[in-house]
Short mmCIF file of C-alpha atoms (C1' of nucleotides) in Angstrom, two decimals:
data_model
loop_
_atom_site.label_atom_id
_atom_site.label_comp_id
_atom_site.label_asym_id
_atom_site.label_seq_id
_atom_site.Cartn_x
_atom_site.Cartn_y
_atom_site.Cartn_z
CA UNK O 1 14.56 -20.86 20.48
CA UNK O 2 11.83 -19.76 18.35
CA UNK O 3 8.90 -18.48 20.66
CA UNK O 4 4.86 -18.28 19.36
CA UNK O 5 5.53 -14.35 19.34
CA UNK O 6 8.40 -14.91 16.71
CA UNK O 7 6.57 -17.34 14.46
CA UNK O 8 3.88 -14.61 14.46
CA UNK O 9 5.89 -11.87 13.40
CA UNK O 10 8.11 -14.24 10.88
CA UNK O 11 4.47 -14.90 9.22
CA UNK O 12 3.68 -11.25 9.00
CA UNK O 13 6.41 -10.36 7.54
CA UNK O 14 6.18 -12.95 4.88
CA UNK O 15 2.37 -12.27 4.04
CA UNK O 16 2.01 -8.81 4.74
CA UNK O 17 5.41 -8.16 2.11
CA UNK O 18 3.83 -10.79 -0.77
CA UNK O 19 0.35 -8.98 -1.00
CA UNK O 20 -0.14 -6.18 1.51
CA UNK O 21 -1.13 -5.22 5.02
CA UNK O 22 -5.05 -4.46 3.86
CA UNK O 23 -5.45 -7.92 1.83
CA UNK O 24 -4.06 -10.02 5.06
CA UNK O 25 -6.72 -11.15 7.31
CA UNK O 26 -6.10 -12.22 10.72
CA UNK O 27 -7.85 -15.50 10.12
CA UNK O 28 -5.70 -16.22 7.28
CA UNK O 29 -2.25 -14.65 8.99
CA UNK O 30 -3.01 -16.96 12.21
CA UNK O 31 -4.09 -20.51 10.32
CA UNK O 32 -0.56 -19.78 7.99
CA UNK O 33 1.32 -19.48 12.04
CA UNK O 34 -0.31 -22.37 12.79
CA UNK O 35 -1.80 -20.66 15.81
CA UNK O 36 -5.00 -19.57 16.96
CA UNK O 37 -6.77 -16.15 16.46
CA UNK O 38 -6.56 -15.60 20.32
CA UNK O 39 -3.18 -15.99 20.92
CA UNK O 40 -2.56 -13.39 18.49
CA UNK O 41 -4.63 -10.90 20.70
CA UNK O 42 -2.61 -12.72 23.71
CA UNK O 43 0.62 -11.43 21.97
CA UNK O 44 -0.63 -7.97 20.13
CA UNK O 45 -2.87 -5.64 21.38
CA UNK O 46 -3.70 -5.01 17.65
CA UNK O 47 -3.36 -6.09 14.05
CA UNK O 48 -0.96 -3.14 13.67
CA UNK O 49 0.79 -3.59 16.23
CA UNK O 50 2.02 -6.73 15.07
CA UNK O 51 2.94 -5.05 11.79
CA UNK O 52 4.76 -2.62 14.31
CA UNK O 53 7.11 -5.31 15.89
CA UNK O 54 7.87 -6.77 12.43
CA UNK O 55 8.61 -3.66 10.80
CA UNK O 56 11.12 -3.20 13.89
CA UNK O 57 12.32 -6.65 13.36
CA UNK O 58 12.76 -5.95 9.95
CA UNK O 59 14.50 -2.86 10.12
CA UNK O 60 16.84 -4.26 12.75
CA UNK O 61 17.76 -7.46 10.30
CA UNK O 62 18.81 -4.93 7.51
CA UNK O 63 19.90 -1.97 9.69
CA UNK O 64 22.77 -5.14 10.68
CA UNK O 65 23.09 -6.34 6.97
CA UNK O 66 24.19 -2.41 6.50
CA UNK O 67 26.23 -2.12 9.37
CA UNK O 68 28.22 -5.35 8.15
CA UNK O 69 29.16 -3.51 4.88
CA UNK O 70 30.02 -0.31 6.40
CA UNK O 71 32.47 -2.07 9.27
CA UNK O 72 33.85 -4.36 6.63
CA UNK O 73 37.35 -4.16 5.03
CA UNK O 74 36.04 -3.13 1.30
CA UNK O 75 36.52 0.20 -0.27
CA UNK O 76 34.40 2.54 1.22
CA UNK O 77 33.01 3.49 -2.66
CA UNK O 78 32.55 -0.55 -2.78
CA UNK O 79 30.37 0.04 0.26
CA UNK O 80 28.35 2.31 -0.92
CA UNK O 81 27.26 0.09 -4.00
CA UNK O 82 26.82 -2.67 -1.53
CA UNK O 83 23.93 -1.21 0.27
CA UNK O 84 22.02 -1.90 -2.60
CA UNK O 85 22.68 -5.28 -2.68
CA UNK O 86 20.99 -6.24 0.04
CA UNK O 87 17.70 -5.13 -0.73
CA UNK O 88 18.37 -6.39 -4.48
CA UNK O 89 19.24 -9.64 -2.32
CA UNK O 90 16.51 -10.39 -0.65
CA UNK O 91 14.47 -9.63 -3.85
CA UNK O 92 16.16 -11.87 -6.16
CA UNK O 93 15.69 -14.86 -3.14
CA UNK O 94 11.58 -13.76 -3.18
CA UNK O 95 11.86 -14.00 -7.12
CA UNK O 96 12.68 -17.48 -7.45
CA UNK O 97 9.94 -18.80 -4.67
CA UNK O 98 7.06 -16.50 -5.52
CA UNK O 99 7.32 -15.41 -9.12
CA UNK O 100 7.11 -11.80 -8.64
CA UNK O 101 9.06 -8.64 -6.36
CA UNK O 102 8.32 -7.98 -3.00
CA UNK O 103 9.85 -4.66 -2.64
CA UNK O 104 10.67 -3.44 1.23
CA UNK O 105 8.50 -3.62 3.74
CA UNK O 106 9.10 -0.66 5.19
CA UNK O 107 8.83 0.97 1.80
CA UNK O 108 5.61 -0.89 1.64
CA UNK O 109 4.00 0.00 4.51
CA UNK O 110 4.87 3.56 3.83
CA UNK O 111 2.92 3.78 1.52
CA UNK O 112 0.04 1.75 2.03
CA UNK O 113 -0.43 3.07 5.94
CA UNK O 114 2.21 6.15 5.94
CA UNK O 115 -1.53 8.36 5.69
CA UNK O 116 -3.49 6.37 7.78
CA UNK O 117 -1.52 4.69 11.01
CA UNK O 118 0.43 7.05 12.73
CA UNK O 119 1.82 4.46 15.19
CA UNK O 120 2.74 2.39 11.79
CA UNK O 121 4.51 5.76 10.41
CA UNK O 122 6.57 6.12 14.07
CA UNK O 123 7.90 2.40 13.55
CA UNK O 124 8.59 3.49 9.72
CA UNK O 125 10.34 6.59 11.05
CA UNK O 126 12.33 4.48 13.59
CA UNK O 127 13.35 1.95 10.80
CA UNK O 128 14.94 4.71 8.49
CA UNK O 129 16.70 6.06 11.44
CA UNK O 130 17.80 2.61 12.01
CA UNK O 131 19.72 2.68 8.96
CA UNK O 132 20.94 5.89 8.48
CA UNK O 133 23.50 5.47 10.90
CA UNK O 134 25.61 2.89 8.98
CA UNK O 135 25.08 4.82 5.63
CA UNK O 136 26.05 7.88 7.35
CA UNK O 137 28.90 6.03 8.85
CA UNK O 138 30.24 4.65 5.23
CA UNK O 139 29.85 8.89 3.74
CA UNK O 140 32.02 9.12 6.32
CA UNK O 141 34.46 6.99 5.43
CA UNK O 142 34.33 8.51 1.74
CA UNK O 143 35.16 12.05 2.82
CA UNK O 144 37.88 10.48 4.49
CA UNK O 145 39.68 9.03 1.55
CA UNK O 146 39.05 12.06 -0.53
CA UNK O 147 36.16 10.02 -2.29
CA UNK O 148 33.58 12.47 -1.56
CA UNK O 149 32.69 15.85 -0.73
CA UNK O 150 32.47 17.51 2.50
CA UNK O 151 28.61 17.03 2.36
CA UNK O 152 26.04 16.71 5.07
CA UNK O 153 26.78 13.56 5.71
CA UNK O 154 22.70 13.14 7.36
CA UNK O 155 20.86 14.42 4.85
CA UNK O 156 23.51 12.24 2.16
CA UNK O 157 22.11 9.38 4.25
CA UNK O 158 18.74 10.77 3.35
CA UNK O 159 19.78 10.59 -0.32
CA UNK O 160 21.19 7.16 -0.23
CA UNK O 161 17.80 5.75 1.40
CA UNK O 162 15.86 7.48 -1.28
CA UNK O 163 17.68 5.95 -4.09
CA UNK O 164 17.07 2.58 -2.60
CA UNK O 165 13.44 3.30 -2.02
CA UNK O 166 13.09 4.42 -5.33
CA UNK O 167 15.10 1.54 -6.65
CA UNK O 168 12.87 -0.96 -5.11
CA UNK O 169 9.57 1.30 -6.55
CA UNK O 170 10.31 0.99 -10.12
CA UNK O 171 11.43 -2.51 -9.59
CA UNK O 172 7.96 -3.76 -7.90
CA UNK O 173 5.98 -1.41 -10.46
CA UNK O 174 7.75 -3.14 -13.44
CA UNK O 175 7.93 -6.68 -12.10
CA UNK O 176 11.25 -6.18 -12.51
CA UNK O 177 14.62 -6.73 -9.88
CA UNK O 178 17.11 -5.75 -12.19
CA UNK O 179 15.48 -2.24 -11.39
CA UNK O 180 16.68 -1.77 -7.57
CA UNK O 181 20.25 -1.15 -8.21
CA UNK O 182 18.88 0.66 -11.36
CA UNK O 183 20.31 4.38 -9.50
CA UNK O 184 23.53 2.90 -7.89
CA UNK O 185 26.24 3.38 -10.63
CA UNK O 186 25.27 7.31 -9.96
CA UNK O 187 24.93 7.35 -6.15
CA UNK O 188 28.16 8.66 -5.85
CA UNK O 189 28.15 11.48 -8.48
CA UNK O 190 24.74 12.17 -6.98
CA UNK O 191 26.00 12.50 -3.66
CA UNK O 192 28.97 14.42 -4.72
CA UNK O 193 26.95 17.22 -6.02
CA UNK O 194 24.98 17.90 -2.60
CA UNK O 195 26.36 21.60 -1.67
CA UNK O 196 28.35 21.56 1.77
CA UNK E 1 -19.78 18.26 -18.69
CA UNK E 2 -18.76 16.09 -15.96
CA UNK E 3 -20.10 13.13 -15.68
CA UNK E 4 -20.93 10.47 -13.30
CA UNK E 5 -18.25 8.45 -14.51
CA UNK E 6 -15.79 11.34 -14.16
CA UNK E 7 -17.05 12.08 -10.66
CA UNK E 8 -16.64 8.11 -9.51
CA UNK E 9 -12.85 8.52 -11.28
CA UNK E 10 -12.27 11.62 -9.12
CA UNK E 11 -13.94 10.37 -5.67
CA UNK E 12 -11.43 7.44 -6.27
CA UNK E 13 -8.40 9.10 -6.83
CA UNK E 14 -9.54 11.45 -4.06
CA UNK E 15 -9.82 8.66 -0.96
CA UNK E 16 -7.22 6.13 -3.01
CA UNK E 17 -5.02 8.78 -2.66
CA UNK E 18 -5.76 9.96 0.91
CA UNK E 19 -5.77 6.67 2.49
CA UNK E 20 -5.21 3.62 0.78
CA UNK E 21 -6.86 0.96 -1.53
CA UNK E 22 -8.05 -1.27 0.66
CA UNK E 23 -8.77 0.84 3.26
CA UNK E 24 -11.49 2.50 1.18
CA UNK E 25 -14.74 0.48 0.89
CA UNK E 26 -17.45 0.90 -1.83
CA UNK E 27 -20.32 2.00 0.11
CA UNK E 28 -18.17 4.88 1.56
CA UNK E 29 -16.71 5.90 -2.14
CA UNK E 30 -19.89 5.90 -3.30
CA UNK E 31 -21.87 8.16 -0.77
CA UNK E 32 -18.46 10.52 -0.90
CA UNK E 33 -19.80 10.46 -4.66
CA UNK E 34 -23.22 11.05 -4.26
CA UNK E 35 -23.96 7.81 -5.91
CA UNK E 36 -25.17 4.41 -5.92
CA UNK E 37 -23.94 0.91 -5.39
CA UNK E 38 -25.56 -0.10 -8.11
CA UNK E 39 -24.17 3.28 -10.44
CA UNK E 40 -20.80 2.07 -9.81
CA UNK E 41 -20.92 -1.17 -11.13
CA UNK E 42 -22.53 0.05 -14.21
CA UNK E 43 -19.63 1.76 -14.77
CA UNK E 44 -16.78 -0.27 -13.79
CA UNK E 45 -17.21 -3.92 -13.60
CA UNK E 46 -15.06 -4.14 -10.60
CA UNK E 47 -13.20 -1.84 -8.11
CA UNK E 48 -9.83 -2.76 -9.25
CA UNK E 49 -11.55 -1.91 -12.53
CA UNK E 50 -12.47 1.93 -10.95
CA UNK E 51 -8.87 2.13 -9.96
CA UNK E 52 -7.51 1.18 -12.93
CA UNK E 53 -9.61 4.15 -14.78
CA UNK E 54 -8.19 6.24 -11.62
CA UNK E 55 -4.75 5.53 -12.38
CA UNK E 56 -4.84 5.83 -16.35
CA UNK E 57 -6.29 9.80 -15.65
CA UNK E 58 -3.74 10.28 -12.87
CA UNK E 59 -1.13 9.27 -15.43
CA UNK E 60 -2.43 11.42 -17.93
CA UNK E 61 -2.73 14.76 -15.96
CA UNK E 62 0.79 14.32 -14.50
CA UNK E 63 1.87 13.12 -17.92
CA UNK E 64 0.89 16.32 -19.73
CA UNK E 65 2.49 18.51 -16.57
CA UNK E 66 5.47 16.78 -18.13
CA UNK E 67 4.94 17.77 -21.34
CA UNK E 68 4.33 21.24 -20.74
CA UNK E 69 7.67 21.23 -19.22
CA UNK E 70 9.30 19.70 -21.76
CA UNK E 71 7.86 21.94 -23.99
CA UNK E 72 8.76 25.40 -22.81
CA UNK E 73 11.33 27.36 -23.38
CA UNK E 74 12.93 27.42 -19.89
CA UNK E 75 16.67 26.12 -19.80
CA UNK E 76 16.97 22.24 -20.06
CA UNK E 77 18.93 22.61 -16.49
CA UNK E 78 15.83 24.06 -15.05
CA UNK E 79 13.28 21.84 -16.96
CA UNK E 80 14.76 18.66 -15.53
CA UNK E 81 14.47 20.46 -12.06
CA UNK E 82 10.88 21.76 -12.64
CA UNK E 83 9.71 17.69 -12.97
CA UNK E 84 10.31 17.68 -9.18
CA UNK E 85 7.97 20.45 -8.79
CA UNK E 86 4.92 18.88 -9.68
CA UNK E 87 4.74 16.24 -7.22
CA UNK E 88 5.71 18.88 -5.05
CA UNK E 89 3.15 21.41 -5.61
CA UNK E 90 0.40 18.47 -5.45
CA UNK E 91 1.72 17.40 -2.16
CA UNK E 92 1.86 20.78 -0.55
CA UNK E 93 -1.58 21.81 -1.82
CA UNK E 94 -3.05 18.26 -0.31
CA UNK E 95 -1.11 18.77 2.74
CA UNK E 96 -2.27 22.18 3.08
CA UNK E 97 -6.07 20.67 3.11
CA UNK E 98 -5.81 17.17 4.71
CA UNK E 99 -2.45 17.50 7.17
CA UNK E 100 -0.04 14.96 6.10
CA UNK E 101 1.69 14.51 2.81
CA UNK E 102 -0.53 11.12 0.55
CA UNK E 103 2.32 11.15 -1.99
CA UNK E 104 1.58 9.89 -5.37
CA UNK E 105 -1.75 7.62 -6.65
CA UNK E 106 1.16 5.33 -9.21
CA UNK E 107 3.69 5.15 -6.56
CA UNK E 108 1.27 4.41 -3.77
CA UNK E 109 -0.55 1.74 -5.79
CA UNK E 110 2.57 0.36 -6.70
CA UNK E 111 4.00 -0.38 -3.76
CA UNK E 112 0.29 -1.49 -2.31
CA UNK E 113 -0.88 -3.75 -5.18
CA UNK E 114 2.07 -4.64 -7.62
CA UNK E 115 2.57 -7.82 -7.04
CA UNK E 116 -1.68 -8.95 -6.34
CA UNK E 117 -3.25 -7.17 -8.81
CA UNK E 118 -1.96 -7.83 -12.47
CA UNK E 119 -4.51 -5.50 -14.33
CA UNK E 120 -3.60 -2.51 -11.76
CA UNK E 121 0.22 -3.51 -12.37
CA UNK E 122 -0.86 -3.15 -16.52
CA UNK E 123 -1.93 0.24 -15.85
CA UNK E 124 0.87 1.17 -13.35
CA UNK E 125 3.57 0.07 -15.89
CA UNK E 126 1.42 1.88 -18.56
CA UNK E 127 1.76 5.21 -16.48
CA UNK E 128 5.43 5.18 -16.31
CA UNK E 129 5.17 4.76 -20.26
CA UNK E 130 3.19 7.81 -20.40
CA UNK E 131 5.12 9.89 -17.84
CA UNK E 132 9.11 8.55 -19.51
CA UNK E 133 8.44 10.19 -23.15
CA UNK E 134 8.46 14.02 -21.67
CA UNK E 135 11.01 13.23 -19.53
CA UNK E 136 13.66 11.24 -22.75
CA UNK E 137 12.80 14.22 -24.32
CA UNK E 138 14.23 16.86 -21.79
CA UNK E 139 17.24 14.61 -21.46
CA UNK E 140 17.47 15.01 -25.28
CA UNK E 141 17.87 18.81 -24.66
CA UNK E 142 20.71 18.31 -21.85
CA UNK E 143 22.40 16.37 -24.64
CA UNK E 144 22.37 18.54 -27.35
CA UNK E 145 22.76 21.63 -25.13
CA UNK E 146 25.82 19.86 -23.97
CA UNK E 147 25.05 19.60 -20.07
CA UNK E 148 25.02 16.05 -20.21
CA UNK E 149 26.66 13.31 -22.19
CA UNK E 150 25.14 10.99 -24.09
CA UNK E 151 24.09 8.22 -22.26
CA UNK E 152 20.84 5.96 -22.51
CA UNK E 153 17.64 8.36 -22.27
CA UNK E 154 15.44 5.63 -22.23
CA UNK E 155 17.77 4.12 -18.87
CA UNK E 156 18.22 7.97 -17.72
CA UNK E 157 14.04 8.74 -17.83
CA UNK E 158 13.90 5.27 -15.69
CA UNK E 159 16.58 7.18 -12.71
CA UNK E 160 14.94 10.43 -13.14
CA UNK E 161 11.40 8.71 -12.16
CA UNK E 162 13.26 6.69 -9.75
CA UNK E 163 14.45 9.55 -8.12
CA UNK E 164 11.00 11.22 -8.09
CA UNK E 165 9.04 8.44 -6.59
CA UNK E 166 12.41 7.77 -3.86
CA UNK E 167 11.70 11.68 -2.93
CA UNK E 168 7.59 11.06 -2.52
CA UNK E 169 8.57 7.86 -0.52
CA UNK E 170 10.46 9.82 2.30
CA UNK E 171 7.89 12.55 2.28
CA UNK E 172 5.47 10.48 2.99
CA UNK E 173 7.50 8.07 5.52
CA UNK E 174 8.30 11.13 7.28
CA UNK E 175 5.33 13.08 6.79
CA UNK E 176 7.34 15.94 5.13
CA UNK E 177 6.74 17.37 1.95
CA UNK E 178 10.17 19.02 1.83
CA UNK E 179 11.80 15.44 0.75
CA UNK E 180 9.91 15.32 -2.30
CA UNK E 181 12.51 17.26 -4.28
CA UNK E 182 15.47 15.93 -2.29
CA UNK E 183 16.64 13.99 -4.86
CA UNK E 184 16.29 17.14 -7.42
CA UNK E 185 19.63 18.76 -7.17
CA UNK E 186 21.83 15.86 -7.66
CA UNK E 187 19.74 14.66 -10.16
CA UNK E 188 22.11 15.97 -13.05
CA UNK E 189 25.35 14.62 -12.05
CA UNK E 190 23.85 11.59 -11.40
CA UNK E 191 22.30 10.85 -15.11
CA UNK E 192 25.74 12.37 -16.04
CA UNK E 193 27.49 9.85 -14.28
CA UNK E 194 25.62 6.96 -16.03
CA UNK E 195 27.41 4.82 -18.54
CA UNK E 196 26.60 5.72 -22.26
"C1'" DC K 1 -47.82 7.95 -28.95
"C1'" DA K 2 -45.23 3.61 -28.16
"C1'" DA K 3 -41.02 1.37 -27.82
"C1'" DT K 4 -36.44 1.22 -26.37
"C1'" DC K 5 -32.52 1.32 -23.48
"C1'" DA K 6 -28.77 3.47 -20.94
"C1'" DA K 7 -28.69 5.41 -16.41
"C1'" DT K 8 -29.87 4.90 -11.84
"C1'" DT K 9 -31.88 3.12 -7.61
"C1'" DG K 10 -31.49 0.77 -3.02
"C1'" DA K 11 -32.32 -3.28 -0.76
"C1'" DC K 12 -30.02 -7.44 -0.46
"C1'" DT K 13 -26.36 -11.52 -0.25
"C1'" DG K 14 -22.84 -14.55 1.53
"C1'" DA K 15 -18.30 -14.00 2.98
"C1'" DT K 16 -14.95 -12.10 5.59
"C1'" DC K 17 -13.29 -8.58 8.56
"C1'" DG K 18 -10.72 -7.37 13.26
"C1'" DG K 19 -11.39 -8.41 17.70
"C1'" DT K 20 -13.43 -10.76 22.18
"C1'" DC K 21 -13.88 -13.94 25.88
"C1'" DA K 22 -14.89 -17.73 28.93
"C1'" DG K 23 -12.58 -21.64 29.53
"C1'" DT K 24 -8.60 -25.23 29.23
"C1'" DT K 25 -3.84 -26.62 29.79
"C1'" DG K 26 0.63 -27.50 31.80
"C1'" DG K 27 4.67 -26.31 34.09
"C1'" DA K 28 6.75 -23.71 37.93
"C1'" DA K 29 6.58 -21.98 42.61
"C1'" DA K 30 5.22 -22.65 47.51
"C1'" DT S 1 -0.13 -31.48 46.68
"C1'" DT S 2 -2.13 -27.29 45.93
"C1'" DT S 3 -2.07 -22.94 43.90
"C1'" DC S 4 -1.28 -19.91 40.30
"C1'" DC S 5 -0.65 -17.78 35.96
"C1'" DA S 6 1.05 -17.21 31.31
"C1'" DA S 7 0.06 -19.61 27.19
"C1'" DC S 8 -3.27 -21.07 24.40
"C1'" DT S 9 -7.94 -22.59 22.55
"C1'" DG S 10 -11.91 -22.02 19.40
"C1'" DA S 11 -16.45 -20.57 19.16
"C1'" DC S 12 -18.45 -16.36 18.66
"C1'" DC S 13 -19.56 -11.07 17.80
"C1'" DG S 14 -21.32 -7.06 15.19
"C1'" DA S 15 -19.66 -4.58 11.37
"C1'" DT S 16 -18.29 -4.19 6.98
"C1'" DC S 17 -16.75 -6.12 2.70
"C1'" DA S 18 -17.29 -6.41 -2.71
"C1'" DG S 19 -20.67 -7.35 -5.59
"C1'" DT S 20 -25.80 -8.43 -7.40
"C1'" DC S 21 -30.29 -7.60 -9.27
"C1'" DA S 22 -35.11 -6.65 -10.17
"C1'" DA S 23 -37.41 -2.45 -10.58
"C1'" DT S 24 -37.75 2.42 -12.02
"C1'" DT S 25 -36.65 6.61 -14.45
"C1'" DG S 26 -36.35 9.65 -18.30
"C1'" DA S 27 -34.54 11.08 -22.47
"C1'" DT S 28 -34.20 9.55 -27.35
"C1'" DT S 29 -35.87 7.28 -31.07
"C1'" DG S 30 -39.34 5.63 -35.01
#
DNA sequence: CAATCAATTGACTGATCGGTCAGTTGGAAA
DNA sequence: TTTCCAACTGACCGATCAGTCAATTGATTG
């Protein structure tokens, strides 16, 4: 069952990821939900604070998509280069309705609010340790078969996030989704070269 | 002789940088300037416009950091590590004066208005054209100095920015300088791992 | 001196912003 | 049947938004 409260953060999602969270208005976010301005305010205290829930929703849709790969059957080097197929995904999807990249919306907000709303940033901070686990789950797995190094697996997670996030930056700055699984092919070499 | 134009460009950069885009209004970046409505739109027919200018004098300051760089007589090795540094040293220095890290004006806008504001996008993709020639050419010493094969410099300049921006992404999600160079020390195995 | 014009002023506009609130609705509990 | 309350409505608020414009300044020309 889809409830008011989940239409609402569905529509945020979709708006505040095609333009950004500054050049959304309320007015506009609630006629597009097909709801009214006060049931918003029934729902979320603030206009951030429904950017918090979907940037939790968000980060709990792809912290699963990543969690999929790394308890899957595949090679665990396969794995590594499917992580960035699911942002790359999701992009390609965007592409063909909208015309142009969305990026991440965590990514996104990072950098549009990282500065400015601190409880945006905790939400942001939540979301990457949201999806850490998995990719620190799949290094794991690649020390195990003699794949990788005996690195810190956490900050490797770090790493692996970073290459994504700056994946999905060149892509959205060039127009571009060829560009987020532009520093895959080296993730592993990269990785490899962390000191123990 | 700076002028007024130079001091609306670096009032931009200034709050662009420490908040956001559309978080700064005109009447507040124009008393920050000391100037008036009426001043700025002599000068720029639009804010997008003022940004724009902001971006193309980021690019152009970082740009020649680059060069310089590329055109010392450190080690290659150390060169290609040294690009991490300047993003770094900005960051700590803002840090140092504001208390959280505002990452980088190309990145930031990026991710904020790449896929709404075609002009800004123009001058985005622009900057990344001005920041990738230092950067080919420092690959082009690896290469002959034989620390890296010979892949694609054009591709490689694309990871090594990549990796930048990915490192000023976390920093600023986290609000911790420190992640900014992250992606520095695997950065060589990782362009040597790339395809020729 | 007169003429010119880029630079600058600051009050002003209509639109939109995030958020509020008194009131209505409808189904569940007593 | 009455009571109750979460869900929802939609008009409304003061503030701020990007942008405009007629008037003024002052230095540079002929």
């Amino acid at each position: 069952m889809t409830t008011t409260r989940d239409i609402l953060i569905d529509t945020a999602t979709e708006l505040f990821l095609g333009r950004n969270f500054g050049a959304v208005g309320t007015t506009e976010l609630c006629k597009s939900a097909g709801v009214n301005k006060g049931t918003l305010y029934h729902y979320f205290p603030s206009k951030s604070d429904l950017l918090a829930a979907a940037i939790e929703r968000y980060a709990t849709s792809f912290g699963q998509a990543f969690r999929d790969i790394a308890d899957s059957d595949a090679a665990p080097e396969e794995k590594l280069r499917q992580l960035f197929d699911v942002p790359a995904r999701a992009n390609r999807d965007w592409k063909t309705r909208h015309g142009f990249a969305q990026g991440c919306l965590v990514g996104n907000m990072s950098l549009e609010l990282g500065a400015v709303d601190i409880p945006v940033r905790e939400a942001i901070k939540h979301a990457l340790t949201t999806w850490k686990a998995p990719v620190r789950d799949i290094l794991h797995q690649l020390i195990e078969t003699g794949s990788l190094a005996r690195i810190d697996c956490d900050k490797g997670a770090d790493v692996v996030i970073g290459l994504i996030q700056g994946g999905l930056l060149l892509a959205k700055a060039q127009n571009d989704p060829s560009h987020i699984t532009l520093l895959a092919p080296g993730a592993l070499a990269h990785l490899n070269s962390l000191k123990p």
